[in-house]
Amino acid sequence: MNQRRASPVLAEFADLHTFAFDDYQVEACEHVEAGSTVLVAAPTGAGKTIAGEFAVHLALQQGRKCFYTTPIKALSNQKYADLVRRHGVAQVGLLTGDTSVNPEAPVVVMTTEVLRNMLYAGSSTLSGLGFVVMDEVHYLGDRFRGAVWEEVIIGLAESVQVVALSATVSNAEEFAEWLGEVRGDVRVVLSERRPVPLFQHVMVGRKLHDLFADEAPTAVAQPTERAPDVNPALVQIAKSETRAVRDDSRRPRGRSGKGKRQGRYGSGKYGGAAHRDQRDKAPRWTPSRADMVRTLARAKLLPAIVFIFSRVGCDAAVRQLLGSDVMLNTDVERAEVRDIAAKHVAGMPPDDLAVLGWHPFLEALERGIAAHHAGLLPAFKECVEELFLAGLIKVVFATETLALGINMPARSVVLEKLVKFNGEAHVDITPGEYTQLTGRAGRRGIDVEGHAVVLWQPGLEPRSVAGLASRRTYPLRSSFTPTYNMAVNLVNRVGRERARSLLEQSFAQFQSDKSVVGLARAITRNTDAAAELWERTHCELGDFAEYAKLRGSISELEAEGARRRKSDRRAEAAESVRALRPGDLIRVPSGRSSGWAVVLGVTVDSEREGPRPQVMTEDRHVRRLSMIDFPVPVEALGRVKIPRQFDARDAHSRRSLHAAFRSRLASLDHVDVRPRSGPVDPELADEITRLRERVRSHPCHRCPDREQHARHAERAMMLERENERTAAKMESRTNTIAQRFDKICQVLESFGYLGEGGRSVTDAGRMLARIYNELDLVTAECVRRGVFDTLSAPQLGAALSTLVFEARRSDDRRRVVLPDARTDRAVADIRDVLREVSLAERDVRLDRGRELDPGLALAIFDWAEGEPLAGVLDRSDLTAGDFVRWVRQVIDFADQIGVAAGDGLLRERCRDLVRRIRRGVVDFTPEEVDPETIRTLGEDDGPTAEGASE
């Protein structure tokens, strides 16, 4: 760093580092020292945390407090360790949901939720607060945690200086503009430069190909305007694959119809998994995982993070490498791995280690291989992180959560596929996600360049991948929405009107209002154009606008009549198809199966799609039809008998039925099958007649320029209708946050949580203010009604878990048996409360909350009863990591309810529950024991892989 540009404080801070600061880091620190709120947006690994660490340094220099906030506990723990190393244990504290260390220290690292709760509670810890660092502020767009960032930014005192650190987002200026509105003076520091250049590759078979013909756009300091050229070799490979598929599809098939045709390709333009016939002779271009690792090792691209968008896939990849001869560590490194791993499980019971699969986990670590995902036990995950940073893990198979903040940079990042399951469907990853994932490649101060590698998948299109890799779009979109807890806390703190005003300052409303500006301009343009058109309709005989609107009314009523007839006809058609029975002979009115058919059966997959009859057509084809084939009602015009043993897949059965079908048709040639027209609404017809008489009697009807004027008028009226639609859209976007807040207050008032017309908080409201949960109002109502009062601690844990737990996918939810009848009744009572709240939400047009999920109830009950880990995991089908994470959330939730309920039996029962379930792996902290002892814990009685080889 150029010392002449630095103040004494900044120069002193720079001297603490072994590297020279980049210009953008110097600029950001200078703005912090000048007292501005600062937004620093830079690529992953570019060192933007320097600005946050300088805020910490400045706070200690000035005798003020600094809170360093992160979105997740793991990142808080990591940052706490970093700051302790620099400033000492006495100067730094840590506050997360389940950890409190030195909370009154001048520097406290915490999760953002903790700071939000402090603001609402008016905590004395806020006294003397001068700086708040918000690391990974792009989490603001996260559906689950994002709203908390905005609550904090809006709620902090004006005297507090905010330092926001973000990954590169494409709308950083927009976010900074909002920050300026709510926080005052804001300085934006943007850097597009990656400190370690990133090069892009595609691995085809065992060979690495450069993705771009020239230098990759992400390997230069600034993005270029020119579209990058794709490596011609990759384009040729894609063409060769396409020819192989085409030639394969032309191969002759056997009599069975099952030839050597190529299987399906994965969805998405970036390619997916292909299901190949074993006899397919096309080249295998997708490398195996063992070949991939060997190729990376030969190219000296290890350590690597391999992103697989599936926990099961990550674990399977580790097992596959354990089954191969891949060994990435030396004997010396293996010994180091054993010692470090031993520290992380020291003191864990041998039985638990056996259940957790300690031995295969350790064997993989010794080989330099590991998985990293939310399903891992926290102690195992922390072990992987430490070993990776120490260079003792060479390949980590990880889910995308690793890309969100944890400091685990690698020399290269590999993406197995560019398609992921988003909970509903398999979709292509976005350029922003690609940037976030590959941002881990290249370790500053260690690597001179980073490498992103995409594995070839059948159907992969190199040009599409190049577009993905060269675009840096990562827009930040607010996920902010008011909640019941937020409403009572704000009303209690600042009153209802001020609370409403604060919510209108949210980034969500700011983004919504900005979109309204464009809509308002469109309305202005349309209004001016319509006025000019109306001028051209001036008529000497009378008011042509009145005349044109009469004609327009007729057109609208005629269209409405047609819509009604079509709707009635559609409903009548669906009803007629639903009434068909097997054996009915019908005339299919349209579609490729139009003509005579015999009905084989009718199914109804969904009310939206309507009934779907299966029929045999005149040419003996069996087809499943839909309502598209029945634009008009249909009726049975005859019948044939369908044998009880009829099988539509059997050729003989089809021939027999077809013979009877043809015979019966001969007697139906005279039947009238013309479609019936829909009924006409008499009131509508009378109104149209009256309007036509008024049009004919209007003076402008005789105007010689009538049709020319009418064309101008129709265009003007079309613009006015467009304005009405745009105005409705504007109304839906304007004050949306405040309007939702008003509706929430209505519901709270109806249940007695707000009083005096919604302007004050009742005792029940103050209880709700202490409950932070997606179903916060339902929980508070259950506490008020005594739903939990008669439950034992294990039963209480099971009941509370239904309000906390959410299965990872909706299809994971299966029918769950609750532990006993009393718990069953309590859960039924919670459902009744949820139904009441949902009805109140429906009345004010609020989206209802999620359903209860009892998937954790039995596991929590068993764990609270003292069941060993093996039994709990076996009965729950949960991974150890998921189990620990959810139990800790139940602990946090039970703590909240105990505090909210006040003195009494429920508080004692909550404390008892917490004592019971905060044990074993849930509350595990390593102890110092002999590493050699730990290494052997959890091993099978038989020989190890190492022992067997000896």
Coordinates of C-alpha atoms in Angstrom, one line a residue, residues 29-484:
C29 CA -10.9 1.8 4.6
E30 CA -10.6 5.5 4.0
H31 CA -14.3 5.9 3.7
V32 CA -14.8 3.9 6.9
E33 CA -12.3 6.2 8.7
A34 CA -14.2 9.2 7.3
G35 CA -17.4 8.1 9.0
S36 CA -19.4 7.0 6.0
T37 CA -21.6 4.0 5.6
V38 CA -19.7 1.8 3.1
L39 CA -20.8 -0.9 0.6
V40 CA -17.9 -3.0 -0.6
A41 CA -18.8 -5.4 -3.5
A42 CA -15.9 -7.6 -4.8
P43 CA -15.5 -11.1 -6.1
T44 CA -15.1 -14.1 -3.7
G45 CA -11.6 -14.2 -2.3
A46 CA -10.7 -10.6 -3.3
G47 CA -10.2 -9.6 0.3
K48 CA -13.2 -7.3 0.9
T49 CA -13.2 -8.3 4.6
I50 CA -10.2 -5.9 5.1
A51 CA -12.8 -3.1 5.2
G52 CA -14.7 -4.9 8.0
E53 CA -11.5 -5.7 9.9
F54 CA -10.5 -2.1 9.7
A55 CA -13.8 -1.1 11.3
V56 CA -12.9 -3.5 14.2
H57 CA -9.5 -1.9 14.4
L58 CA -11.0 1.6 14.4
A59 CA -13.5 0.7 17.1
L60 CA -10.8 -0.5 19.4
Q61 CA -8.7 2.6 18.7
Q62 CA -11.7 4.9 19.5
G63 CA -13.0 3.0 22.5
R64 CA -16.3 2.2 20.8
K65 CA -18.0 -1.2 20.1
C66 CA -18.1 -3.0 16.9
F67 CA -20.5 -5.9 16.0
Y68 CA -19.4 -8.2 13.2
T69 CA -22.4 -9.9 11.8
T70 CA -22.6 -13.0 9.6
P71 CA -25.6 -14.9 8.2
I72 CA -24.7 -18.4 9.5
K73 CA -23.2 -19.7 12.7
A74 CA -20.3 -21.5 11.0
L75 CA -19.1 -18.3 9.5
S76 CA -19.5 -16.5 12.9
N77 CA -17.4 -19.2 14.5
Q78 CA -14.7 -18.8 11.8
K79 CA -14.6 -15.0 12.1
Y80 CA -14.5 -15.2 15.9
A81 CA -11.4 -17.4 15.7
D82 CA -9.8 -15.0 13.1
L83 CA -10.4 -11.9 15.3
V84 CA -9.2 -13.6 18.5
R85 CA -5.9 -14.5 16.8
R86 CA -5.4 -10.8 15.9
H87 CA -6.9 -9.0 19.0
G88 CA -6.9 -11.6 21.8
V89 CA -9.6 -13.4 23.7
A90 CA -10.4 -10.5 26.1
Q91 CA -11.3 -8.1 23.2
V92 CA -13.6 -10.4 21.2
G93 CA -16.9 -12.0 22.0
L94 CA -19.2 -14.5 20.2
L95 CA -23.0 -14.6 20.2
T96 CA -24.9 -17.2 18.1
G97 CA -28.2 -19.0 18.8
D98 CA -26.5 -21.6 21.1
T99 CA -23.2 -19.9 22.1
S100 CA -22.4 -17.0 24.3
V101 CA -18.8 -16.0 24.8
N102 CA -17.7 -12.7 26.4
P103 CA -20.9 -10.8 25.1
E104 CA -19.8 -7.5 26.6
A105 CA -16.5 -7.4 24.8
P106 CA -15.8 -4.3 22.6
V107 CA -15.9 -6.5 19.5
V108 CA -18.6 -9.1 19.3
V109 CA -19.1 -11.5 16.4
M110 CA -22.7 -12.6 16.0
T111 CA -25.4 -13.9 13.6
T112 CA -27.6 -11.3 12.2
E113 CA -30.7 -12.7 14.0
V114 CA -29.0 -12.1 17.4
L115 CA -28.5 -8.4 16.5
R116 CA -32.1 -8.1 15.3
N117 CA -33.3 -9.6 18.6
M118 CA -31.1 -7.2 20.5
L119 CA -32.6 -4.2 18.7
Y120 CA -36.2 -5.3 19.4
A121 CA -35.4 -6.0 23.1
G122 CA -33.6 -2.7 23.5
S123 CA -30.6 -4.6 24.9
S124 CA -28.1 -2.7 27.0
T125 CA -25.3 -4.4 25.0
L126 CA -26.1 -1.9 22.2
S127 CA -24.8 0.9 24.4
G128 CA -21.6 2.5 22.9
L129 CA -22.1 0.7 19.5
G130 CA -20.2 2.6 16.8
F131 CA -19.8 0.1 13.9
V132 CA -21.8 -2.8 12.5
V133 CA -20.0 -4.9 9.9
M134 CA -22.4 -6.9 7.7
D135 CA -20.5 -9.7 6.1
E136 CA -22.0 -11.5 3.1
V137 CA -24.8 -8.9 2.8
H138 CA -26.0 -10.4 -0.4
Y139 CA -27.7 -12.9 1.9
L140 CA -30.4 -10.2 1.9
G141 CA -31.9 -12.1 -1.0
D142 CA -32.1 -15.4 1.0
R143 CA -35.7 -16.5 1.3
F144 CA -35.3 -17.6 4.9
R145 CA -32.7 -15.2 6.4
G146 CA -32.9 -12.2 4.1
A147 CA -35.5 -10.2 5.9
V148 CA -33.4 -10.0 9.0
W149 CA -30.7 -7.9 7.2
E150 CA -33.3 -5.3 6.3
E151 CA -34.7 -5.2 9.8
V152 CA -31.3 -4.5 11.2
I153 CA -30.3 -1.9 8.6
I154 CA -33.6 0.0 9.2
G155 CA -33.6 -0.5 13.0
L156 CA -30.0 0.6 13.8
A157 CA -29.5 4.0 15.4
E158 CA -28.4 6.7 13.0
S159 CA -25.1 7.1 15.0
V160 CA -24.1 3.6 14.0
Q161 CA -21.8 3.3 11.0
V162 CA -22.5 0.3 8.7
V163 CA -19.9 -1.5 6.7
A164 CA -21.6 -3.8 4.2
L165 CA -19.5 -6.5 2.5
S166 CA -21.0 -8.2 -0.6
A167 CA -20.1 -10.6 -3.3
T168 CA -20.2 -9.0 -6.8
V169 CA -23.8 -8.1 -7.5
S170 CA -25.0 -6.6 -10.8
N171 CA -27.3 -4.0 -9.0
A172 CA -24.8 -2.8 -6.3
E173 CA -25.6 0.8 -7.2
E174 CA -29.3 0.2 -6.6
F175 CA -28.7 -1.4 -3.3
A176 CA -26.3 1.5 -2.3
E177 CA -29.0 4.0 -3.4
W178 CA -31.4 2.4 -0.9
L179 CA -28.8 2.3 1.8
G180 CA -28.3 6.1 1.3
E181 CA -32.0 6.7 1.8
V182 CA -32.1 4.8 5.1
R183 CA -28.6 5.3 6.5
G184 CA -27.5 8.7 5.1
D185 CA -24.1 9.2 3.6
V186 CA -23.0 6.1 1.7
R187 CA -19.9 5.3 -0.3
V188 CA -19.8 2.5 -2.8
V189 CA -16.6 0.7 -3.6
L190 CA -16.8 -1.8 -6.4
S191 CA -14.1 -4.2 -7.7
E192 CA -14.4 -6.5 -10.6
R193 CA -10.8 -7.7 -10.4
R194 CA -10.2 -11.2 -9.1
P195 CA -6.9 -11.2 -7.3
V196 CA -6.2 -14.7 -8.7
P197 CA -7.2 -15.0 -12.4
L198 CA -9.7 -17.7 -13.1
F199 CA -9.4 -20.0 -16.2
Q200 CA -12.2 -22.2 -17.5
H201 CA -12.0 -25.8 -18.7
V202 CA -14.2 -28.7 -19.8
M203 CA -13.0 -32.2 -18.9
V204 CA -13.8 -34.6 -21.7
G205 CA -12.9 -38.2 -20.8
R206 CA -9.4 -37.9 -19.2
K207 CA -8.4 -34.7 -21.0
L208 CA -8.8 -31.1 -20.0
H209 CA -9.9 -28.7 -22.8
D210 CA -9.8 -24.9 -22.4
L211 CA -13.4 -23.6 -22.7
F212 CA -12.3 -20.4 -24.5
A213 CA -10.2 -20.1 -27.6
D214 CA -8.4 -17.1 -26.0
E215 CA -8.0 -15.9 -22.5
A216 CA -11.1 -16.4 -20.4
P217 CA -13.2 -13.2 -19.6
T218 CA -13.0 -14.1 -15.9
A219 CA -9.2 -14.2 -16.1
V220 CA -8.9 -10.5 -16.8
A221 CA -9.3 -7.5 -14.5
Q222 CA -12.3 -6.0 -16.2
P223 CA -15.0 -7.8 -18.2
T224 CA -14.7 -7.2 -21.9
E225 CA -17.5 -6.1 -24.3
R226 CA -16.5 -8.6 -27.0
A227 CA -18.2 -12.0 -26.7
P228 CA -15.6 -14.7 -26.1
D229 CA -14.8 -17.3 -28.7
V230 CA -15.3 -20.9 -27.7
N231 CA -12.6 -23.5 -28.2
P232 CA -13.2 -25.1 -31.6
A233 CA -12.2 -28.5 -30.3
L234 CA -15.1 -28.5 -27.9
V235 CA -17.5 -27.5 -30.6
Q236 CA -16.2 -30.4 -32.8
I237 CA -16.7 -32.8 -29.9
A238 CA -20.3 -31.7 -29.5
K239 CA -20.9 -32.2 -33.2
S240 CA -19.4 -35.7 -33.1
E241 CA -21.7 -36.6 -30.2
T242 CA -24.7 -35.3 -32.1
R243 CA -23.7 -37.4 -35.1
A244 CA -23.3 -40.5 -32.9
V245 CA -26.8 -40.0 -31.5
R246 CA -28.3 -39.5 -34.9
D247 CA -26.6 -42.5 -36.4
D248 CA -27.6 -44.6 -33.4
S249 CA -31.2 -43.6 -33.8
R250 CA -31.1 -44.9 -37.4
R251 CA -30.0 -48.4 -36.5
P252 CA -32.5 -51.1 -37.4
R253 CA -34.6 -52.4 -34.5
G254 CA -35.5 -55.9 -33.7
R255 CA -38.9 -57.4 -33.8
S256 CA -39.5 -56.4 -30.2
G257 CA -39.0 -52.8 -31.1
K258 CA -36.2 -52.5 -28.6
G259 CA -33.2 -51.6 -30.8
K260 CA -29.9 -50.1 -29.8
R261 CA -31.2 -46.6 -29.7
Q262 CA -29.5 -44.0 -27.6
G263 CA -31.2 -43.2 -24.2
R264 CA -32.6 -39.9 -23.1
Y265 CA -30.5 -36.8 -22.6
G266 CA -30.7 -34.8 -19.4
S267 CA -32.8 -31.7 -19.3
G268 CA -31.3 -28.3 -19.9
K269 CA -29.1 -26.6 -22.4
Y270 CA -26.0 -27.5 -20.3
G271 CA -26.6 -31.2 -20.5
G272 CA -27.6 -33.8 -17.9
A273 CA -27.4 -37.5 -17.2
A274 CA -27.9 -39.7 -20.1
H275 CA -29.3 -43.2 -19.8
R276 CA -27.2 -45.2 -22.3
D277 CA -27.8 -48.7 -23.5
Q278 CA -25.0 -51.0 -22.4
R279 CA -24.4 -51.9 -26.0
D280 CA -23.9 -48.3 -27.1
K281 CA -20.5 -48.0 -28.8
A282 CA -20.3 -44.2 -28.6
P283 CA -17.1 -42.9 -26.9
R284 CA -17.4 -42.3 -23.1
W285 CA -16.7 -38.6 -22.7
T286 CA -18.0 -38.2 -19.2
P287 CA -15.1 -39.2 -16.9
S288 CA -15.5 -41.4 -13.9
R289 CA -14.9 -39.7 -10.5
A290 CA -11.6 -41.6 -10.1
D291 CA -10.5 -40.6 -13.5
M292 CA -11.5 -37.0 -12.8
V293 CA -9.3 -36.9 -9.6
R294 CA -6.4 -38.6 -11.4
T295 CA -6.6 -36.1 -14.3
L296 CA -6.7 -33.1 -11.8
A297 CA -3.7 -34.6 -9.9
R298 CA -1.7 -35.0 -13.1
A299 CA -2.5 -31.4 -14.1
K300 CA -1.5 -30.2 -10.6
L301 CA -5.0 -28.7 -10.1
L302 CA -5.4 -30.1 -6.5
P303 CA -6.8 -29.3 -4.0
A304 CA -10.2 -29.2 -5.6
I305 CA -13.8 -28.7 -4.5
V306 CA -16.2 -30.8 -6.6
F307 CA -19.7 -29.4 -6.4
I308 CA -22.4 -32.0 -6.6
F309 CA -26.0 -30.7 -6.0
S310 CA -26.9 -33.7 -3.7
R311 CA -25.9 -34.8 -0.3
V312 CA -26.4 -38.4 -1.3
G313 CA -24.2 -37.8 -4.4
C314 CA -21.4 -36.3 -2.3
D315 CA -21.3 -39.4 0.0
A316 CA -21.6 -41.7 -3.0
A317 CA -18.6 -40.0 -4.6
V318 CA -16.5 -40.6 -1.5
R319 CA -17.5 -44.3 -1.4
Q320 CA -16.6 -44.6 -5.1
L321 CA -13.1 -43.3 -4.5
L322 CA -12.7 -45.5 -1.4
G323 CA -13.4 -48.4 -3.8
S324 CA -10.7 -47.3 -6.1
D325 CA -6.9 -47.0 -5.7
V326 CA -6.9 -43.2 -5.4
M327 CA -4.5 -42.2 -2.7
L328 CA -3.7 -38.5 -2.5
N329 CA -1.7 -38.3 0.8
T330 CA 1.7 -39.4 1.8
D331 CA 2.4 -41.5 4.9
V332 CA 3.5 -38.4 6.8
E333 CA 0.3 -36.6 5.8
R334 CA -1.9 -39.5 6.8
A335 CA -0.4 -39.4 10.3
E336 CA -1.1 -35.7 10.5
V337 CA -4.7 -36.4 9.4
R338 CA -5.2 -38.9 12.2
D339 CA -3.9 -36.5 14.9
I340 CA -6.1 -33.6 13.7
A341 CA -9.2 -35.8 13.3
A342 CA -8.7 -37.3 16.7
K343 CA -9.0 -33.8 18.3
H344 CA -12.4 -33.3 16.7
V345 CA -14.0 -36.4 18.1
A346 CA -12.1 -36.7 21.4
G347 CA -14.5 -37.7 24.1
M348 CA -17.3 -38.9 21.8
P349 CA -18.6 -42.3 23.0
P350 CA -17.4 -45.2 20.9
D351 CA -20.9 -46.4 20.2
D352 CA -21.9 -43.1 18.7
L353 CA -18.7 -43.1 16.6
A354 CA -19.6 -46.5 15.3
V355 CA -23.1 -45.3 14.4
L356 CA -21.7 -42.2 12.6
G357 CA -19.4 -44.3 10.4
W358 CA -16.2 -43.0 11.9
H359 CA -13.9 -45.6 10.4
P360 CA -14.8 -45.1 6.7
F361 CA -14.9 -41.3 7.3
L362 CA -11.3 -41.4 8.7
E363 CA -10.1 -43.8 6.0
A364 CA -11.3 -41.2 3.4
L365 CA -9.7 -38.4 5.2
E366 CA -6.4 -40.3 5.3
R367 CA -6.6 -40.7 1.6
G368 CA -7.1 -36.9 1.2
I369 CA -10.8 -37.3 0.3
A370 CA -14.0 -35.9 2.1
A371 CA -17.6 -34.8 1.7
H372 CA -19.0 -31.6 3.0
H373 CA -22.7 -30.9 3.4
A374 CA -25.4 -30.0 5.9
G375 CA -26.1 -33.7 6.6
L376 CA -22.6 -34.2 8.2
L377 CA -22.2 -34.0 12.0
P378 CA -20.8 -30.5 12.9
A379 CA -17.7 -32.1 14.4
F380 CA -17.0 -34.0 11.2
K381 CA -17.6 -30.9 9.1
E382 CA -15.3 -28.8 11.2
C383 CA -12.7 -31.6 10.9
V384 CA -13.0 -31.5 7.1
E385 CA -12.6 -27.7 7.1
E386 CA -9.5 -27.7 9.2
L387 CA -7.8 -30.5 7.2
F388 CA -8.7 -28.8 3.9
L389 CA -7.2 -25.5 5.1
A390 CA -4.1 -27.4 6.2
G391 CA -3.6 -28.9 2.8
L392 CA -4.3 -32.4 4.0
I393 CA -7.6 -32.9 2.1
K394 CA -7.1 -32.7 -1.6
V395 CA -10.6 -33.3 -2.9
V396 CA -13.9 -32.3 -1.2
F397 CA -17.2 -33.3 -2.7
A398 CA -19.6 -30.5 -1.5
T399 CA -23.1 -29.2 -2.0
E400 CA -23.6 -25.6 -3.0
T401 CA -23.9 -24.4 0.6
L402 CA -20.1 -24.5 0.9
A403 CA -20.0 -21.6 -1.6
L404 CA -21.9 -19.4 0.8
G405 CA -19.3 -17.9 3.1
I406 CA -17.1 -20.7 4.6
N407 CA -13.5 -19.9 4.0
M408 CA -12.4 -23.0 2.0
P409 CA -10.6 -21.8 -1.1
A410 CA -9.1 -24.3 -3.5
R411 CA -6.8 -24.3 -6.6
S412 CA -9.7 -25.6 -8.7
V413 CA -13.4 -26.0 -8.6
V414 CA -15.2 -28.7 -10.5
L415 CA -18.9 -28.7 -11.4
E416 CA -20.1 -32.2 -12.2
K417 CA -23.3 -30.9 -13.8
L418 CA -24.8 -27.5 -14.6
V419 CA -28.3 -28.7 -13.7
K420 CA -29.7 -28.9 -10.2
F421 CA -32.9 -29.8 -8.5
N422 CA -34.5 -26.7 -7.0
G423 CA -37.1 -28.6 -4.9
E424 CA -39.6 -28.8 -7.8
A425 CA -37.8 -29.5 -11.0
H426 CA -34.3 -29.9 -12.5
V427 CA -33.2 -26.5 -13.7
D428 CA -30.1 -25.0 -15.2
I429 CA -27.9 -23.1 -12.8
T430 CA -27.8 -19.3 -13.3
P431 CA -24.7 -17.2 -14.2
G432 CA -24.8 -15.8 -10.7
E433 CA -24.7 -19.3 -9.2
Y434 CA -21.9 -20.3 -11.5
T435 CA -19.9 -17.2 -10.4
Q436 CA -20.6 -17.9 -6.7
L437 CA -19.5 -21.6 -7.0
T438 CA -16.4 -21.1 -9.1
G439 CA -15.3 -18.1 -7.0
R440 CA -13.7 -20.5 -4.6
A441 CA -11.0 -21.4 -7.2
G442 CA -7.6 -19.8 -6.6
R443 CA -6.1 -19.2 -3.2
R444 CA -4.7 -15.7 -2.7
G445 CA -1.1 -15.7 -1.8
I446 CA -0.7 -19.4 -2.8
D447 CA -2.0 -19.9 -6.4
V448 CA -1.0 -17.7 -9.3
E449 CA -4.3 -18.7 -11.1
G450 CA -7.5 -20.6 -10.3
H451 CA -9.3 -23.1 -12.5
A452 CA -13.0 -23.9 -13.0
V453 CA -13.6 -27.3 -14.6
V454 CA -17.0 -28.5 -16.0
L455 CA -17.3 -32.2 -16.6
W456 CA -18.6 -33.2 -20.0
Q457 CA -22.2 -34.5 -19.9
P458 CA -24.2 -35.8 -22.8
G459 CA -26.0 -33.0 -24.5
L460 CA -23.6 -30.3 -23.2
E461 CA -23.5 -27.3 -25.4
P462 CA -20.1 -25.5 -25.2
R463 CA -21.4 -22.1 -26.4
S464 CA -24.1 -22.1 -23.7
V465 CA -21.5 -23.0 -21.1
A466 CA -19.2 -20.2 -22.4
G467 CA -22.1 -17.7 -22.0
L468 CA -22.7 -18.9 -18.5
A469 CA -19.0 -18.5 -17.5
S470 CA -18.5 -15.1 -19.1
R471 CA -21.5 -13.3 -17.7
R472 CA -21.4 -11.8 -14.2
T473 CA -25.0 -11.3 -13.5
Y474 CA -25.9 -11.7 -9.8
P475 CA -28.8 -9.3 -9.1
L476 CA -29.8 -8.7 -5.5
R477 CA -33.5 -9.1 -4.9
S478 CA -35.1 -8.4 -1.5
S479 CA -36.9 -11.2 0.2
F480 CA -38.3 -8.9 3.0
T481 CA -41.8 -9.4 4.2
P482 CA -43.4 -8.4 7.6
T483 CA -44.2 -11.1 10.1
Y484 CA -46.4 -11.2 13.2

